[in-house]
Short mmCIF file of C-alpha atoms in Angstrom, two decimals:
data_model
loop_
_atom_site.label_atom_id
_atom_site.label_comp_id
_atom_site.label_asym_id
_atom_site.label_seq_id
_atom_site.Cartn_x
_atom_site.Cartn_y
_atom_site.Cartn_z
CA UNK A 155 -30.39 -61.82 84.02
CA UNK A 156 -33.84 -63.76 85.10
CA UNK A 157 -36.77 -63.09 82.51
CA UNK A 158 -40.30 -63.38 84.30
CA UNK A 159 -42.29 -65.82 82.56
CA UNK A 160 -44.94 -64.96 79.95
CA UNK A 161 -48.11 -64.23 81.35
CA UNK A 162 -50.38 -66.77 82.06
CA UNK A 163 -53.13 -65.37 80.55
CA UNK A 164 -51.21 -65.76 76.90
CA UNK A 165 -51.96 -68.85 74.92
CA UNK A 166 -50.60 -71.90 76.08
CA UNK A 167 -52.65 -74.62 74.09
CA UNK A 168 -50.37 -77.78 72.92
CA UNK A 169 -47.56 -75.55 73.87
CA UNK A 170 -43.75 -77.93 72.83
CA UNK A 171 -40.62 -77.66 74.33
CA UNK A 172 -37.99 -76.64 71.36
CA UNK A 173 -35.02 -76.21 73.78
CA UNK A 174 -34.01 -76.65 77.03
CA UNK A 175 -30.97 -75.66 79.01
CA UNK A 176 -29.90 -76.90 83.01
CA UNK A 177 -28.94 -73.73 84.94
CA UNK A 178 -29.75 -75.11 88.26
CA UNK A 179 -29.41 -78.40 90.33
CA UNK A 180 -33.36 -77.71 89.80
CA UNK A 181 -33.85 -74.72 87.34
CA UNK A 182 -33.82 -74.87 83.50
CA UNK A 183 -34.42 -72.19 80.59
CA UNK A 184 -37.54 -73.30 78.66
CA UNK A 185 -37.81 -71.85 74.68
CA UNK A 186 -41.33 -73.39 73.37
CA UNK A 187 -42.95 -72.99 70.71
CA UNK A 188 -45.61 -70.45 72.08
CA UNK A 189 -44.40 -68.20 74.81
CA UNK A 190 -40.97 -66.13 74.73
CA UNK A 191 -38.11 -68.19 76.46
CA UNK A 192 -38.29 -68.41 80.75
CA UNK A 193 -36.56 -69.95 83.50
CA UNK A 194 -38.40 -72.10 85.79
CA UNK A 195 -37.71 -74.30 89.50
CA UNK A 196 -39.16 -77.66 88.69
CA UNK A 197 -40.00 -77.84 92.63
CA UNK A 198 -42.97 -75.38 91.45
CA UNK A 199 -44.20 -78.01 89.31
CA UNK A 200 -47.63 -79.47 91.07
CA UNK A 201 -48.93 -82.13 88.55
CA UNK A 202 -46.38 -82.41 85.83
CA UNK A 203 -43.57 -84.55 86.44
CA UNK A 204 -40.28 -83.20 86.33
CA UNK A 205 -38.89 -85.57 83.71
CA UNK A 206 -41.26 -84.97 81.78
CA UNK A 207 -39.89 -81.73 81.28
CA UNK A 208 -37.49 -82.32 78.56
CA UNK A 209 -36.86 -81.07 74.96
CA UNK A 210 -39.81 -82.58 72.83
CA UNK A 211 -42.11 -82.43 75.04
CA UNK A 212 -45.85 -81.71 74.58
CA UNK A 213 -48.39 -80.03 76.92
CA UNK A 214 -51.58 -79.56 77.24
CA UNK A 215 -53.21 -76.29 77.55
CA UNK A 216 -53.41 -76.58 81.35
CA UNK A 217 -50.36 -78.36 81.39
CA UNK A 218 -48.78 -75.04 79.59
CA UNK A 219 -50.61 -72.59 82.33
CA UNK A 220 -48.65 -74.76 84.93
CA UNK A 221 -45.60 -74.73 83.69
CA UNK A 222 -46.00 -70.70 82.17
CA UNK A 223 -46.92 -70.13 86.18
CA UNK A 224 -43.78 -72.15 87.97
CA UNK A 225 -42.09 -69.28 85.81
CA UNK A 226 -43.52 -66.44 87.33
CA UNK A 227 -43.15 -68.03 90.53
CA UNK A 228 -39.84 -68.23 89.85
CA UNK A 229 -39.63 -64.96 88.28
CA UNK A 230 -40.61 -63.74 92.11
CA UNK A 231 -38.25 -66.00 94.16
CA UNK A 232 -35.57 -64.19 92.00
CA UNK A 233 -36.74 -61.02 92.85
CA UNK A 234 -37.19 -61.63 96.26
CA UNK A 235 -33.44 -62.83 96.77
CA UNK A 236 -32.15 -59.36 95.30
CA UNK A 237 -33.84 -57.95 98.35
CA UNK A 238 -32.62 -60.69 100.77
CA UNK A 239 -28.64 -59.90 99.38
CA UNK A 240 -29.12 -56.49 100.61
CA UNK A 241 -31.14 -56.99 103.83
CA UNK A 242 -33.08 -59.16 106.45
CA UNK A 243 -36.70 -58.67 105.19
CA UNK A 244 -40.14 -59.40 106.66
CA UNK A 245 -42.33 -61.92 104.73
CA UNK A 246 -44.82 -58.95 105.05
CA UNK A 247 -42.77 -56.42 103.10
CA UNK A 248 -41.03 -58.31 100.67
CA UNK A 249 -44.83 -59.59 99.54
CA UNK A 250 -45.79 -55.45 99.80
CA UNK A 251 -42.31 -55.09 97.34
CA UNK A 252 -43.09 -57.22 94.85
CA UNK A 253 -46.21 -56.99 94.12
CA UNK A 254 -45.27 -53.30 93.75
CA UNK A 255 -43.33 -54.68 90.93
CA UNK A 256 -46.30 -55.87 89.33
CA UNK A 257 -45.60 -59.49 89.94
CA UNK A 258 -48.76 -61.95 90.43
CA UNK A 259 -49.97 -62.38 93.99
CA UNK A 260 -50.12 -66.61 93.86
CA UNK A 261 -46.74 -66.39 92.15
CA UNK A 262 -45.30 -64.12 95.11
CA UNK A 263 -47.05 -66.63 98.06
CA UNK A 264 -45.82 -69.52 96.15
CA UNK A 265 -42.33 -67.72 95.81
CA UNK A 266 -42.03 -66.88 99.39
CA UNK A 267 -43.39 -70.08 100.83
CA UNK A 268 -40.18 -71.71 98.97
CA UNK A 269 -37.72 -69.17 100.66
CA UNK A 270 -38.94 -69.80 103.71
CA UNK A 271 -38.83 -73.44 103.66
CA UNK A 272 -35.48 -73.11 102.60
CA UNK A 273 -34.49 -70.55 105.65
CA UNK A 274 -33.56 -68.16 103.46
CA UNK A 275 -36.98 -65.61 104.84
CA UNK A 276 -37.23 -65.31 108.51
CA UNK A 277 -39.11 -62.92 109.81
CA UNK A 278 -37.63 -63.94 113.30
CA UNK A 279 -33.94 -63.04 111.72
CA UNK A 280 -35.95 -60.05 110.71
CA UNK A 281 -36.87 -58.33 113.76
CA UNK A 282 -33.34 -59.37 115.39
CA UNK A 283 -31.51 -57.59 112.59
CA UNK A 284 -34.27 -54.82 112.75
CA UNK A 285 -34.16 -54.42 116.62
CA UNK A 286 -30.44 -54.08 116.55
CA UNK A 287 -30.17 -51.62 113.66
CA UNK A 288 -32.81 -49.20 115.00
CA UNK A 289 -32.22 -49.02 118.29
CA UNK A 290 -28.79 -47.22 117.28
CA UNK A 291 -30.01 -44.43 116.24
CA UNK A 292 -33.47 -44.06 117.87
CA UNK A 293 -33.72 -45.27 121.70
CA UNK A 294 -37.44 -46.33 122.57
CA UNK A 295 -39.24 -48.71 125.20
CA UNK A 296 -40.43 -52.75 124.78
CA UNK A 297 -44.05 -51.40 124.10
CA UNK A 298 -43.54 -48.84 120.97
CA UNK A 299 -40.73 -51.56 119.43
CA UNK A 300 -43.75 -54.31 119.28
CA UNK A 301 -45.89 -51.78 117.93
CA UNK A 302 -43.31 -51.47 114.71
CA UNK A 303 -42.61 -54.78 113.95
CA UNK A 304 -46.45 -55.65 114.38
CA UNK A 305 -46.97 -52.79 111.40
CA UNK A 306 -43.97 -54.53 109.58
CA UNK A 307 -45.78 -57.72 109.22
CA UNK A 308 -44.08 -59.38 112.02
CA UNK A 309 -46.68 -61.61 114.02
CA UNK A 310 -46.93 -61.10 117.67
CA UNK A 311 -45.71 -64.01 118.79
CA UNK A 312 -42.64 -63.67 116.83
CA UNK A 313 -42.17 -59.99 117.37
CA UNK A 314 -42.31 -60.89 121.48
CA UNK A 315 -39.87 -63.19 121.36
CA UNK A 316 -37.42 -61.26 119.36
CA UNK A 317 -38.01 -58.90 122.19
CA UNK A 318 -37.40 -60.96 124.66
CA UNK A 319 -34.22 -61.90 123.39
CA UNK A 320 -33.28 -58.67 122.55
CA UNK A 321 -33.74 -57.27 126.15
CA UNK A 322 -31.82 -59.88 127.67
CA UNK A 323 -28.47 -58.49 126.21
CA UNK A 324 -29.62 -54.27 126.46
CA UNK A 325 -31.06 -52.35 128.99
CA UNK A 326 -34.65 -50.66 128.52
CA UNK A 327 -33.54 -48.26 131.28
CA UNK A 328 -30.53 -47.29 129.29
CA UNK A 329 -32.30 -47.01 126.16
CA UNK A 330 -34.97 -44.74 128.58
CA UNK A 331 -32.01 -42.51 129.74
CA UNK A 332 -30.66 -42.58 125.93
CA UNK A 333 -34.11 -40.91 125.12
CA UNK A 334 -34.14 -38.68 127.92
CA UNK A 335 -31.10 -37.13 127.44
CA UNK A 336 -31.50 -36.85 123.05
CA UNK A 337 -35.49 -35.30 124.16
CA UNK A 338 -34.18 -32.76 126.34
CA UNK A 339 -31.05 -31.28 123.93
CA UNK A 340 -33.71 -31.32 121.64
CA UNK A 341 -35.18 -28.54 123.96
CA UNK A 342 -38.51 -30.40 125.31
CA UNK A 343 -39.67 -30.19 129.17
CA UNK A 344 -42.72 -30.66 131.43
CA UNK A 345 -45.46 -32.39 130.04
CA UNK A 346 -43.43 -32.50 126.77
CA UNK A 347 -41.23 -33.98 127.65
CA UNK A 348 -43.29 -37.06 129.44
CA UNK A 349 -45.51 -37.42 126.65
CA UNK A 350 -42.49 -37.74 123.99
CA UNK A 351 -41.01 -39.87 126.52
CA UNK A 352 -44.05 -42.37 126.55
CA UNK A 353 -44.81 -42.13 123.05
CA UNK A 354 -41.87 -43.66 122.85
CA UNK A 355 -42.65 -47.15 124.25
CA UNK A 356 -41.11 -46.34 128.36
CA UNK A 357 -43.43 -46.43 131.51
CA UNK A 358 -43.85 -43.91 133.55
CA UNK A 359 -41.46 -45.87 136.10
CA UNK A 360 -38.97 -45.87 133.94
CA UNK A 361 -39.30 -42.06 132.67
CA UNK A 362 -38.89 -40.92 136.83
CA UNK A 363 -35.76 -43.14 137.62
CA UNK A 364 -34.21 -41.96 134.41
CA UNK A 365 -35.48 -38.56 135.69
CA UNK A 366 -34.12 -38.54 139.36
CA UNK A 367 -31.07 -40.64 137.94
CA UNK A 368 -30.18 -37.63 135.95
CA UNK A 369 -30.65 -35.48 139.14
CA UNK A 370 -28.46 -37.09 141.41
CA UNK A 371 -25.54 -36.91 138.55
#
């Protein structure tokens, strides 16, 4: 099990490395001489080098908040993988989760910029998985699926081309007719009916072919 890292706010002045244990290509378990034992990335070192890192070693006070604060930014990135084994997640949301946690806001960004430059966060693999997982249970138009991925943190430009892409293998019409047909055993009709219709995402074109498709059948 990960530990977070002490706070940063704790005492780090002349802090001394006592022990130190590999547990990574480029993670180790710290236990120094003034903050509880933590695991740290050396990639979230910014000043100190990482040999320096090593069993004996003395820090500075500042030197101490940097390393004390690669640990909560590892802390995060361990966090934030949990979530990625389970599910595709949105940069947006996964910052929203863990700062829910009570996890420090640089040591989230710091966190997530990693995962992403490793590939592991996509918000484009995101709103594919997203796109395809929704629409089987809830049919809706081009417009009202941008809307949702916009208020999941997914940037326009991103969210548009996931669109695209996903409208070049299904058909909006179909999804339209999907609708249609789930809106009216659901006992709506008129002016209900339309406005349910383009509340969810379809044009009026498409609402009267699926209408006078449904007609002729």
């Amino acid at each position: 099990m990960v530990h977070a890292a002490a706070s940063s706010s704790a005492s780090a002045k002349h802090l001394q490395i006592i022990a130190i244990e590999q547990v990574g290509s480029d993670c180790v378990k710290i236990q120094s001489d003034t903050a509880p034992v933590f695991f740290m990335r050396l990639a979230y070192l910014e000043s100190i080098p990482p040999e320096r890192v090593c069993a004996g070693s003395s820090f500075s006070e500042d030197e101490g908040e940097e390393l004390l604060s690669a640990g909560l930014a590892f802390a995060a990135e361990r966090k934030a993988s949990e979530y990625l084994a389970r599910a595709e997640q949105s940069r947006a949301g996964l910052e929203r989760k863990l700062l829910q946690k009570g996890m420090e806001k640089g040591a989230v960004s710091r966190a997530l910029d990693y995962l992403e430059g490793k590939g592991y966060l996509s918000d484009r693999r995101f709103a594919e998985s997203w796109l395809r997982t929704h629409t089987l249970t809830k049919a809706q138009g081009r417009s009202r699926l941008l809307q949702e991925l916009l208020s999941r943190g997914v940037s326009r430009p991103v969210a548009l081309d996931a669109l695209e892409e996903f409208f070049c293998e299904h058909s909006e019409e179909e999804l339209c007719a999907q609708a249609l047909e789930k809106s009216i055993r659901a006992g709506r009709s008129g002016d209900k009916l339309l406005r349910y219709l383009l509340a969810s995402g379809f044009s009026y074109r498409q609402i009267k072919e699926a209408l006078s498709a449904r007609k002729t059948r």
